[in-house]
mmCIF file of C-alpha atoms and ligand atoms in Angstrom:
data_model
loop_
_atom_site.group_PDB
_atom_site.id
_atom_site.type_symbol
_atom_site.label_atom_id
_atom_site.label_comp_id
_atom_site.label_asym_id
_atom_site.label_seq_id
_atom_site.Cartn_x
_atom_site.Cartn_y
_atom_site.Cartn_z
ATOM 1 C CA MET I 1 -1.059 -19.865 -31.058
ATOM 2 C CA ASP I 2 2.695 -19.802 -30.416
ATOM 3 C CA ASN I 3 4.077 -17.809 -27.531
ATOM 4 C CA VAL I 4 6.670 -15.729 -29.373
ATOM 5 C CA TRP I 5 4.318 -12.746 -29.523
ATOM 6 C CA LEU I 6 3.672 -13.073 -25.769
ATOM 7 C CA GLU I 7 7.387 -12.868 -25.020
ATOM 8 C CA LYS I 8 7.714 -9.823 -27.282
ATOM 9 C CA ALA I 9 4.678 -8.222 -25.658
ATOM 10 C CA TRP I 10 6.160 -8.803 -22.208
ATOM 11 C CA GLU I 11 9.541 -7.306 -23.228
ATOM 12 C CA GLN I 12 7.701 -4.246 -24.488
ATOM 13 C CA VAL I 13 5.881 -3.971 -21.137
ATOM 14 C CA VAL I 14 9.084 -4.152 -19.095
ATOM 15 C CA ASP I 15 10.848 -1.589 -21.308
ATOM 16 C CA LYS I 16 7.931 0.813 -21.119
ATOM 17 C CA ILE I 17 7.406 0.590 -17.351
ATOM 18 C CA GLU I 18 11.149 0.826 -16.595
ATOM 19 C CA GLN I 19 11.268 3.936 -18.790
ATOM 20 C CA THR I 20 8.117 5.665 -17.520
ATOM 21 C CA SER I 21 8.947 4.867 -13.888
ATOM 22 C CA HIS I 22 11.891 7.268 -14.256
ATOM 23 C CA THR I 23 9.555 9.948 -15.614
ATOM 24 C CA PHE I 24 6.564 9.480 -13.278
ATOM 25 C CA GLY I 25 8.208 8.456 -9.995
ATOM 26 C CA ALA I 26 5.615 7.967 -7.248
ATOM 27 C CA ALA I 27 2.752 9.789 -8.956
ATOM 28 C CA PHE I 28 -0.694 9.050 -10.347
ATOM 29 C CA PRO I 29 -1.077 8.971 -14.135
ATOM 30 C CA ASN I 30 -4.623 8.890 -15.540
ATOM 31 C CA GLY I 31 -5.055 9.185 -19.345
ATOM 32 C CA THR I 32 -2.875 10.698 -22.067
ATOM 33 C CA GLU I 33 -3.207 13.939 -23.971
ATOM 34 C CA HIS I 34 -0.961 14.133 -27.038
ATOM 35 C CA GLY I 35 0.894 11.063 -25.803
ATOM 36 C CA ARG I 36 1.683 12.370 -22.305
ATOM 37 C CA PHE I 37 -0.137 11.190 -19.191
ATOM 38 C CA VAL I 38 -2.122 13.779 -17.256
ATOM 39 C CA MET I 39 -1.374 13.290 -13.560
ATOM 40 C CA THR I 40 -4.100 13.184 -10.934
ATOM 41 C CA SER I 41 -4.443 13.090 -7.135
ATOM 42 C CA ALA I 42 -4.039 10.163 -4.740
ATOM 43 C CA HIS I 43 -7.791 10.041 -4.067
ATOM 44 C CA ASP I 44 -8.753 9.720 -7.737
ATOM 45 C CA TRP I 45 -10.343 6.368 -8.644
ATOM 46 C CA VAL I 46 -7.347 5.590 -10.887
ATOM 47 C CA ALA I 47 -4.680 6.091 -8.171
ATOM 48 C CA GLY I 48 -4.077 2.371 -7.578
ATOM 49 C CA PHE I 49 -3.253 1.469 -11.165
ATOM 50 C CA TRP I 50 0.277 2.875 -11.312
ATOM 51 C CA PRO I 51 1.463 1.162 -8.085
ATOM 52 C CA GLY I 52 -0.463 -1.885 -9.305
ATOM 53 C CA LEU I 53 1.507 -1.865 -12.556
ATOM 54 C CA LEU I 54 4.784 -1.386 -10.665
ATOM 55 C CA TRP I 55 3.991 -4.452 -8.531
ATOM 56 C CA LEU I 56 3.080 -6.541 -11.602
ATOM 57 C CA VAL I 57 6.399 -5.771 -13.298
ATOM 58 C CA TYR I 58 8.322 -6.062 -10.019
ATOM 59 C CA SER I 59 6.876 -9.557 -9.518
ATOM 60 C CA GLU I 60 8.801 -10.665 -12.631
ATOM 61 C CA THR I 61 11.893 -8.434 -12.667
ATOM 62 C CA LYS I 62 12.499 -7.918 -8.907
ATOM 63 C CA ASN I 63 13.678 -4.411 -9.732
ATOM 64 C CA GLU I 64 13.899 -2.825 -6.254
ATOM 65 C CA ARG I 65 13.377 0.674 -7.640
ATOM 66 C CA LEU I 66 9.875 -0.247 -8.817
ATOM 67 C CA GLN I 67 9.076 -1.616 -5.358
ATOM 68 C CA THR I 68 10.305 1.604 -3.710
ATOM 69 C CA LEU I 69 8.065 3.683 -5.990
ATOM 70 C CA ALA I 70 5.036 1.466 -5.330
ATOM 71 C CA VAL I 71 5.564 1.847 -1.571
ATOM 72 C CA ALA I 72 5.837 5.633 -1.956
ATOM 73 C CA CYS I 73 2.530 5.644 -3.890
ATOM 74 C CA GLU I 74 0.839 3.597 -1.164
ATOM 75 C CA GLU I 75 1.977 6.074 1.461
ATOM 76 C CA GLN I 76 0.143 8.853 -0.415
ATOM 77 C CA ILE I 77 -2.958 6.736 -1.083
ATOM 78 C CA SER I 78 -3.192 5.749 2.588
ATOM 79 C CA GLN I 79 -3.250 9.448 3.574
ATOM 80 C CA THR I 80 -6.576 9.784 1.728
ATOM 81 C CA LEU I 81 -8.250 7.733 4.453
ATOM 82 C CA TRP I 82 -8.364 11.059 6.325
ATOM 83 C CA GLU I 83 -10.044 12.823 3.367
ATOM 84 C CA PHE I 84 -13.394 11.217 4.032
ATOM 85 C CA GLU I 85 -15.482 13.671 1.990
ATOM 86 C CA HIS I 86 -13.406 13.016 -1.158
ATOM 87 C CA LEU I 87 -13.625 9.247 -0.969
ATOM 88 C CA HIS I 88 -15.889 7.001 -2.977
ATOM 89 C CA HIS I 89 -16.537 3.308 -3.667
ATOM 90 C CA ASP I 90 -13.385 3.036 -5.797
ATOM 91 C CA VAL I 91 -11.307 2.587 -2.643
ATOM 92 C CA GLY I 92 -11.574 -1.026 -3.846
ATOM 93 C CA PHE I 93 -9.381 -0.317 -6.873
ATOM 94 C CA MET I 94 -7.165 2.145 -4.961
ATOM 95 C CA PHE I 95 -6.320 0.045 -1.923
ATOM 96 C CA GLY I 96 -6.678 -3.347 -3.588
ATOM 97 C CA LEU I 97 -3.890 -2.625 -6.073
ATOM 98 C CA SER I 98 -1.625 -0.710 -3.677
ATOM 99 C CA SER I 99 -2.044 -1.606 0.032
ATOM 100 C CA ILE I 100 -3.109 -5.241 -0.430
ATOM 101 C CA LYS I 101 -0.321 -5.879 -2.962
ATOM 102 C CA GLN I 102 2.189 -4.263 -0.587
ATOM 103 C CA TYR I 103 0.945 -6.487 2.230
ATOM 104 C CA GLU I 104 1.210 -9.569 -0.004
ATOM 105 C CA HIS I 105 4.714 -8.758 -1.259
ATOM 106 C CA LEU I 106 6.260 -7.331 1.913
ATOM 107 C CA GLU I 107 4.019 -8.629 4.744
ATOM 108 C CA ASP I 108 3.603 -4.971 5.640
ATOM 109 C CA GLU I 109 1.106 -4.871 8.538
ATOM 110 C CA ALA I 110 0.515 -1.119 8.191
ATOM 111 C CA ALA I 111 -0.523 -1.586 4.547
ATOM 112 C CA LYS I 112 -2.868 -4.402 5.612
ATOM 113 C CA ARG I 113 -4.430 -2.060 8.198
ATOM 114 C CA HIS I 114 -4.909 0.654 5.546
ATOM 115 C CA ALA I 115 -6.769 -1.803 3.320
ATOM 116 C CA LEU I 116 -8.947 -2.931 6.237
ATOM 117 C CA MET I 117 -9.822 0.692 7.014
ATOM 118 C CA ALA I 118 -10.693 1.220 3.336
ATOM 119 C CA ALA I 119 -12.922 -1.884 3.473
ATOM 120 C CA SER I 120 -14.718 -0.398 6.481
ATOM 121 C CA LEU I 121 -15.261 2.832 4.548
ATOM 122 C CA LEU I 122 -16.600 0.867 1.585
ATOM 123 C CA ALA I 123 -18.932 -1.153 3.822
ATOM 124 C CA GLY I 124 -20.117 2.145 5.342
ATOM 125 C CA ARG I 125 -21.361 3.208 1.900
ATOM 126 C CA PHE I 126 -23.940 0.396 1.910
ATOM 127 C CA ASN I 127 -27.551 1.567 1.886
ATOM 128 C CA PRO I 128 -29.684 -1.257 3.382
ATOM 129 C CA ALA I 129 -32.955 0.260 2.096
ATOM 130 C CA GLY I 130 -31.990 -0.372 -1.546
ATOM 131 C CA SER I 131 -29.300 -2.984 -0.858
ATOM 132 C CA PHE I 132 -26.674 -1.032 -2.812
ATOM 133 C CA ILE I 133 -23.257 0.473 -2.204
ATOM 134 C CA ARG I 134 -23.392 4.176 -2.966
ATOM 135 C CA ALA I 135 -20.843 5.008 -5.645
ATOM 136 C CA TRP I 136 -19.858 8.647 -5.337
ATOM 137 C CA PRO I 137 -20.156 11.714 -3.124
ATOM 138 C CA ASN I 138 -22.229 14.572 -4.553
ATOM 139 C CA TRP I 139 -20.504 16.668 -7.222
ATOM 140 C CA GLY I 140 -21.717 20.250 -7.194
ATOM 141 C CA ASN I 141 -25.512 20.207 -7.291
ATOM 142 C CA GLU I 142 -25.713 16.596 -8.542
ATOM 143 C CA ASP I 143 -27.194 14.418 -5.781
ATOM 144 C CA HIS I 144 -25.608 10.955 -5.861
ATOM 145 C CA SER I 145 -27.060 9.651 -2.614
ATOM 146 C CA GLY I 146 -29.076 6.983 -4.436
ATOM 147 C CA TRP I 147 -26.609 6.075 -7.205
ATOM 148 C CA ALA I 148 -25.037 2.666 -7.683
ATOM 149 C CA ILE I 149 -22.769 1.925 -10.657
ATOM 150 C CA ILE I 150 -21.622 -1.235 -12.422
ATOM 151 C CA ASP I 151 -17.910 -0.516 -11.819
ATOM 152 C CA CYS I 152 -18.515 -1.321 -8.132
ATOM 153 C CA MET I 153 -18.453 -5.031 -8.984
ATOM 154 C CA MET I 154 -14.658 -4.587 -9.149
ATOM 155 C CA ASN I 155 -14.565 -2.974 -5.684
ATOM 156 C CA LEU I 156 -16.313 -5.883 -3.953
ATOM 157 C CA PRO I 157 -13.106 -7.994 -3.726
ATOM 158 C CA LEU I 158 -11.828 -5.525 -1.085
ATOM 159 C CA LEU I 159 -14.795 -6.580 1.070
ATOM 160 C CA TYR I 160 -14.328 -10.312 0.385
ATOM 161 C CA TRP I 161 -10.621 -9.976 1.186
ATOM 162 C CA ALA I 162 -11.310 -8.111 4.457
ATOM 163 C CA SER I 163 -13.790 -10.757 5.607
ATOM 164 C CA GLU I 164 -11.199 -13.477 4.999
ATOM 165 C CA VAL I 165 -8.433 -11.532 6.769
ATOM 166 C CA ILE I 166 -10.424 -10.761 9.920
ATOM 167 C CA ALA I 167 -12.386 -14.059 9.816
ATOM 168 C CA ASP I 168 -15.708 -12.238 10.039
ATOM 169 C CA PRO I 169 -18.360 -12.513 7.298
ATOM 170 C CA ARG I 170 -19.863 -9.011 7.723
ATOM 171 C CA TYR I 171 -18.070 -7.460 4.745
ATOM 172 C CA ARG I 172 -18.742 -10.474 2.524
ATOM 173 C CA HIS I 173 -22.448 -10.266 3.393
ATOM 174 C CA ILE I 174 -22.516 -6.646 2.207
ATOM 175 C CA ALA I 175 -20.640 -7.524 -0.996
ATOM 176 C CA GLU I 176 -23.104 -10.339 -1.751
ATOM 177 C CA LEU I 177 -26.124 -8.123 -1.078
ATOM 178 C CA HIS I 178 -24.749 -5.575 -3.543
ATOM 179 C CA ALA I 179 -23.901 -8.239 -6.149
ATOM 180 C CA ASP I 180 -27.405 -9.734 -5.809
ATOM 181 C CA MET I 181 -28.880 -6.262 -6.352
ATOM 182 C CA VAL I 182 -26.744 -5.872 -9.516
ATOM 183 C CA LEU I 183 -28.063 -9.189 -10.855
ATOM 184 C CA LYS I 184 -31.604 -7.890 -10.427
ATOM 185 C CA GLU I 185 -31.305 -4.227 -11.401
ATOM 186 C CA PHE I 186 -28.374 -3.850 -13.831
ATOM 187 C CA MET I 187 -28.586 -6.866 -16.144
ATOM 188 C CA GLN I 188 -30.522 -5.988 -19.310
ATOM 189 C CA GLY I 189 -31.511 -9.547 -20.245
ATOM 190 C CA ASP I 190 -29.132 -10.039 -23.185
ATOM 191 C CA GLY I 191 -25.874 -9.902 -21.194
ATOM 192 C CA SER I 192 -25.468 -6.135 -21.491
ATOM 193 C CA VAL I 193 -25.569 -3.970 -18.358
ATOM 194 C CA HIS I 194 -26.581 -0.457 -17.321
ATOM 195 C CA HIS I 195 -23.844 1.837 -16.089
ATOM 196 C CA ILE I 196 -25.848 3.637 -13.362
ATOM 197 C CA VAL I 197 -29.026 2.719 -11.507
ATOM 198 C CA ALA I 198 -30.559 5.407 -9.278
ATOM 199 C CA PHE I 199 -32.566 4.479 -6.174
ATOM 200 C CA ASP I 200 -34.581 6.513 -3.728
ATOM 201 C CA PRO I 201 -32.084 6.524 -0.845
ATOM 202 C CA GLU I 202 -34.889 6.697 1.760
ATOM 203 C CA THR I 203 -37.233 3.962 0.520
ATOM 204 C CA GLY I 204 -34.744 1.989 -1.586
ATOM 205 C CA ALA I 205 -37.173 1.980 -4.540
ATOM 206 C CA ARG I 206 -35.514 1.831 -7.965
ATOM 207 C CA VAL I 207 -35.997 5.166 -9.745
ATOM 208 C CA GLU I 208 -34.289 4.745 -13.134
ATOM 209 C CA ALA I 209 -31.266 3.610 -15.095
ATOM 210 C CA LEU I 210 -28.965 6.377 -16.312
ATOM 211 C CA ALA I 211 -26.577 6.526 -19.276
ATOM 212 C CA GLY I 212 -23.536 7.467 -17.186
ATOM 213 C CA GLN I 213 -20.469 6.911 -19.350
ATOM 214 C CA GLY I 214 -22.503 4.980 -21.899
ATOM 215 C CA TYR I 215 -24.308 6.308 -24.982
ATOM 216 C CA ALA I 216 -27.785 5.960 -23.445
ATOM 217 C CA ALA I 217 -29.496 4.490 -20.379
ATOM 218 C CA ASP I 218 -30.323 1.279 -22.255
ATOM 219 C CA SER I 219 -27.203 1.117 -24.446
ATOM 220 C CA ALA I 220 -24.190 -1.033 -23.574
ATOM 221 C CA TRP I 221 -21.083 0.870 -22.471
ATOM 222 C CA SER I 222 -18.323 -1.561 -23.328
ATOM 223 C CA ARG I 223 -16.093 -0.892 -20.313
ATOM 224 C CA GLY I 224 -19.147 -1.310 -18.069
ATOM 225 C CA ALA I 225 -19.690 -4.758 -19.593
ATOM 226 C CA ALA I 226 -16.019 -5.576 -18.956
ATOM 227 C CA TRP I 227 -16.309 -4.515 -15.299
ATOM 228 C CA ALA I 228 -19.404 -6.712 -14.926
ATOM 229 C CA LEU I 229 -17.812 -9.723 -16.635
ATOM 230 C CA TYR I 230 -14.680 -9.589 -14.472
ATOM 231 C CA GLY I 231 -16.477 -8.445 -11.303
ATOM 232 C CA PHE I 232 -19.004 -11.297 -11.334
ATOM 233 C CA ALA I 233 -16.186 -13.786 -11.963
ATOM 234 C CA LEU I 234 -14.423 -12.460 -8.849
ATOM 235 C CA SER I 235 -17.614 -12.619 -6.779
ATOM 236 C CA TYR I 236 -17.935 -16.273 -7.822
ATOM 237 C CA LYS I 237 -14.285 -16.894 -6.917
ATOM 238 C CA TYR I 238 -14.817 -15.587 -3.366
ATOM 239 C CA THR I 239 -18.297 -17.015 -2.692
ATOM 240 C CA GLY I 240 -18.756 -20.063 -4.929
ATOM 241 C CA LYS I 241 -22.267 -18.802 -5.794
ATOM 242 C CA GLU I 242 -23.193 -20.212 -9.203
ATOM 243 C CA THR I 243 -25.483 -17.279 -10.049
ATOM 244 C CA TYR I 244 -22.421 -15.019 -10.174
ATOM 245 C CA LEU I 245 -20.569 -17.375 -12.517
ATOM 246 C CA GLU I 246 -23.648 -17.591 -14.756
ATOM 247 C CA ALA I 247 -23.826 -13.778 -14.873
ATOM 248 C CA ALA I 248 -20.101 -13.522 -15.715
ATOM 249 C CA LYS I 249 -20.592 -16.006 -18.560
ATOM 250 C CA GLN I 250 -23.704 -14.245 -19.845
ATOM 251 C CA VAL I 251 -21.891 -10.903 -20.009
ATOM 252 C CA ALA I 252 -18.860 -12.622 -21.598
ATOM 253 C CA GLN I 253 -21.080 -14.102 -24.295
ATOM 254 C CA PHE I 254 -22.597 -10.700 -25.052
ATOM 255 C CA PHE I 255 -19.170 -9.045 -25.077
ATOM 256 C CA LEU I 256 -17.567 -11.619 -27.371
ATOM 257 C CA ALA I 257 -20.554 -11.877 -29.728
ATOM 258 C CA ASN I 258 -20.546 -8.123 -30.318
ATOM 259 C CA LEU I 259 -16.845 -7.556 -30.975
ATOM 260 C CA PRO I 260 -15.730 -6.227 -34.338
ATOM 261 C CA ALA I 261 -13.234 -8.237 -36.408
ATOM 262 C CA ASP I 262 -10.166 -7.005 -34.515
ATOM 263 C CA LYS I 263 -11.654 -8.080 -31.132
ATOM 264 C CA VAL I 264 -11.555 -4.613 -29.580
ATOM 265 C CA PRO I 265 -14.962 -3.024 -28.937
ATOM 266 C CA TYR I 266 -16.252 0.389 -29.846
ATOM 267 C CA TRP I 267 -16.698 2.434 -26.679
ATOM 268 C CA ASP I 268 -20.376 1.411 -26.569
ATOM 269 C CA PHE I 269 -21.852 -1.751 -28.102
ATOM 270 C CA ARG I 270 -25.147 -0.035 -29.019
ATOM 271 C CA LEU I 271 -24.160 3.058 -30.940
ATOM 272 C CA PRO I 272 -26.364 4.380 -33.762
ATOM 273 C CA LYS I 273 -25.788 2.542 -37.054
ATOM 274 C CA ASP I 274 -23.865 5.360 -38.747
ATOM 275 C CA SER I 275 -21.189 5.370 -36.036
ATOM 276 C CA ASP I 276 -18.611 3.113 -37.666
ATOM 277 C CA ASP I 277 -15.882 5.703 -37.247
ATOM 278 C CA MET I 278 -16.538 5.887 -33.500
ATOM 279 C CA PRO I 279 -13.510 5.303 -31.259
ATOM 280 C CA ARG I 280 -12.674 1.910 -29.830
ATOM 281 C CA ASP I 281 -11.966 1.331 -26.169
ATOM 282 C CA SER I 282 -8.825 -0.758 -25.818
ATOM 283 C CA SER I 283 -9.197 -0.611 -22.007
ATOM 284 C CA ALA I 284 -12.522 -2.487 -22.203
ATOM 285 C CA ALA I 285 -10.799 -5.188 -24.262
ATOM 286 C CA ALA I 286 -7.934 -5.481 -21.758
ATOM 287 C CA ILE I 287 -10.269 -5.685 -18.727
ATOM 288 C CA ALA I 288 -12.436 -8.276 -20.476
ATOM 289 C CA ALA I 289 -9.371 -10.343 -21.447
ATOM 290 C CA SER I 290 -8.224 -10.471 -17.824
ATOM 291 C CA GLY I 291 -11.782 -11.332 -16.732
ATOM 292 C CA LEU I 292 -12.047 -14.096 -19.343
ATOM 293 C CA LEU I 293 -8.790 -15.595 -18.057
ATOM 294 C CA GLU I 294 -10.272 -15.446 -14.551
ATOM 295 C CA ILE I 295 -13.352 -17.365 -15.750
ATOM 296 C CA ALA I 296 -11.056 -19.842 -17.539
ATOM 297 C CA SER I 297 -9.136 -20.572 -14.334
ATOM 298 C CA LEU I 298 -12.373 -20.932 -12.332
ATOM 299 C CA VAL I 299 -14.201 -23.323 -14.664
ATOM 300 C CA GLY I 300 -11.209 -25.350 -15.938
ATOM 301 C CA THR I 301 -11.596 -28.188 -18.474
ATOM 302 C CA ASP I 302 -12.640 -27.677 -22.120
ATOM 303 C CA GLU I 303 -15.018 -24.860 -21.301
ATOM 304 C CA GLY I 304 -12.161 -22.998 -19.585
ATOM 305 C CA LEU I 305 -10.004 -23.464 -22.668
ATOM 306 C CA ARG I 306 -12.604 -21.644 -24.768
ATOM 307 C CA TYR I 307 -12.489 -18.612 -22.457
ATOM 308 C CA LYS I 308 -8.690 -18.724 -22.466
ATOM 309 C CA GLN I 309 -8.643 -18.807 -26.260
ATOM 310 C CA ALA I 310 -11.024 -15.839 -26.458
ATOM 311 C CA ALA I 311 -8.784 -13.875 -24.068
ATOM 312 C CA GLU I 312 -5.689 -14.782 -26.060
ATOM 313 C CA GLU I 313 -7.261 -13.562 -29.306
ATOM 314 C CA ILE I 314 -8.073 -10.208 -27.709
ATOM 315 C CA LEU I 315 -4.574 -9.836 -26.235
ATOM 316 C CA PHE I 316 -2.944 -10.834 -29.518
ATOM 317 C CA SER I 317 -4.891 -8.102 -31.296
ATOM 318 C CA LEU I 318 -4.117 -5.550 -28.578
ATOM 319 C CA PHE I 319 -0.412 -6.296 -28.924
ATOM 320 C CA HIS I 320 -0.378 -6.255 -32.719
ATOM 321 C CA ASN I 321 -2.872 -3.495 -33.461
ATOM 322 C CA TYR I 322 -3.071 -1.300 -30.366
ATOM 323 C CA THR I 323 0.557 -0.956 -29.251
ATOM 324 C CA GLU I 324 1.789 -0.036 -32.711
ATOM 325 C CA GLY I 325 3.118 3.497 -32.342
ATOM 326 C CA GLN I 326 3.321 3.277 -28.545
ATOM 327 C CA GLU I 327 6.878 4.675 -28.692
ATOM 328 C CA GLU I 328 5.198 8.050 -29.280
ATOM 329 C CA SER I 329 3.058 7.691 -26.138
ATOM 330 C CA GLN I 330 3.827 7.268 -22.447
ATOM 331 C CA GLY I 331 1.158 4.567 -22.441
ATOM 332 C CA LEU I 332 1.334 0.987 -23.661
ATOM 333 C CA LEU I 333 -2.106 0.574 -25.226
ATOM 334 C CA LEU I 334 -3.320 3.198 -27.663
ATOM 335 C CA HIS I 335 -6.941 3.943 -28.618
ATOM 336 C CA GLY I 336 -8.691 3.818 -25.264
ATOM 337 C CA THR I 337 -11.798 5.873 -24.510
ATOM 338 C CA GLY I 338 -12.114 7.383 -21.035
ATOM 339 C CA TYR I 339 -15.425 9.261 -21.232
ATOM 340 C CA PHE I 340 -16.610 9.833 -24.787
ATOM 341 C CA MET I 341 -19.671 12.012 -24.090
ATOM 342 C CA LYS I 342 -17.574 14.459 -22.065
ATOM 343 C CA ASP I 343 -14.633 14.301 -24.479
ATOM 344 C CA ILE I 344 -12.250 13.177 -21.722
ATOM 345 C CA HIS I 345 -9.290 11.009 -22.810
ATOM 346 C CA VAL I 346 -10.761 9.943 -26.141
ATOM 347 C CA ASP I 347 -8.435 7.909 -28.415
ATOM 348 C CA ALA I 348 -5.886 7.941 -25.610
ATOM 349 C CA SER I 349 -3.802 5.641 -23.463
ATOM 350 C CA LEU I 350 -5.486 4.962 -20.121
ATOM 351 C CA ILE I 351 -3.613 3.805 -17.040
ATOM 352 C CA TYR I 352 -6.324 1.215 -16.259
ATOM 353 C CA GLY I 353 -6.137 -0.123 -19.824
ATOM 354 C CA ASP I 354 -2.400 -0.567 -19.386
ATOM 355 C CA TYR I 355 -2.849 -2.157 -15.959
ATOM 356 C CA TYR I 356 -5.330 -4.830 -17.122
ATOM 357 C CA TYR I 357 -3.370 -5.489 -20.321
ATOM 358 C CA VAL I 358 -0.253 -6.252 -18.262
ATOM 359 C CA GLU I 359 -2.235 -8.252 -15.674
ATOM 360 C CA ALA I 360 -3.800 -10.334 -18.451
ATOM 361 C CA LEU I 361 -0.463 -10.920 -20.231
ATOM 362 C CA LEU I 362 0.990 -12.208 -16.963
ATOM 363 C CA LYS I 363 -2.000 -14.484 -16.366
ATOM 364 C CA LEU I 364 -1.656 -15.844 -19.900
ATOM 365 C CA LYS I 365 2.075 -16.397 -19.396
ATOM 366 C CA TYR I 366 1.349 -18.751 -16.487
ATOM 367 C CA ALA I 367 -2.012 -20.193 -17.666
HETATM 368 N N1 LIG R 1 -15.796 5.212 -13.934
HETATM 369 C C1 LIG R 1 -14.704 4.352 -14.118
HETATM 370 C C2 LIG R 1 -14.457 4.066 -15.548
HETATM 371 O O1 LIG R 1 -14.281 4.993 -16.311
HETATM 372 O O2 LIG R 1 -14.422 2.928 -15.916
#
């Protein structure tokens, strides 16, 4: 595949982010409604993606204005460390894409400290009885004290990073215990994964799998599969444990084998047969593409080339088929699905879809 499309895709990214950075400033876009992003708070799970995007584009353009905005976002995100009751396991996404990136780009010691505090909060969510990191606080009357979710695989790198930075394996041990639990309790045998598994928080006994954002408890929410694919690849990267690489490959095989012709999945891989007009989830495709490129760089050789090629095919389709009409939207990728069953951001642009699309394009550029 020639690289002309990749250059065009990258130009489109830079134009879009330069343009929307003037509109958004240091704020927290989530998903679009009628082409305009709905803004959210600094403690929302999506808060890190906008500063993350600003850093990705800054890394190529060195536009100081983007850096200034990313720093202003981090300042707001770091304040949430004092909002303990609002916080959740997604501090991994939030601080990983803001504070850690700020530390890496600017050697900012305060940002490093914020990320270490977030890692301590994440480690504090570990329940040793069931060997899981609790995902969320309770919402209303819904008791989440025993809930673990697949997305958490993407929060574990905050723990691996913290262990490396402070030269102390405690956080890595917790991350590995959680990842080992996911291998046992979330994998459905064919490479698909559950979204939520509920445990008894006292005894640690597994109670049940729940549908969460998927169609059903035993269906296959496509973004959940993408989180698992990428998350296990990252756990392998930090630990060298082959079981994690095998899991990443197994999920990748399931994901790739079940894609429709245009390489972008429906929002769940196991929808009822008459659901052909169901929405796609371009964010799942973008996350999986970035995860496949991660696997490619970890395994190398001919096998790595196959993962790279699969990622490239997905990204090519996203550029050609899912950015067409993006001038009408504040987002880059169209046709993402946030939460189908609750009718939240359906057939929309999603800030995390845009983030992983841009991350994957950059990886491909230098692969
Ligand atoms: N719960 C995070 C997601 O929608 O992927």
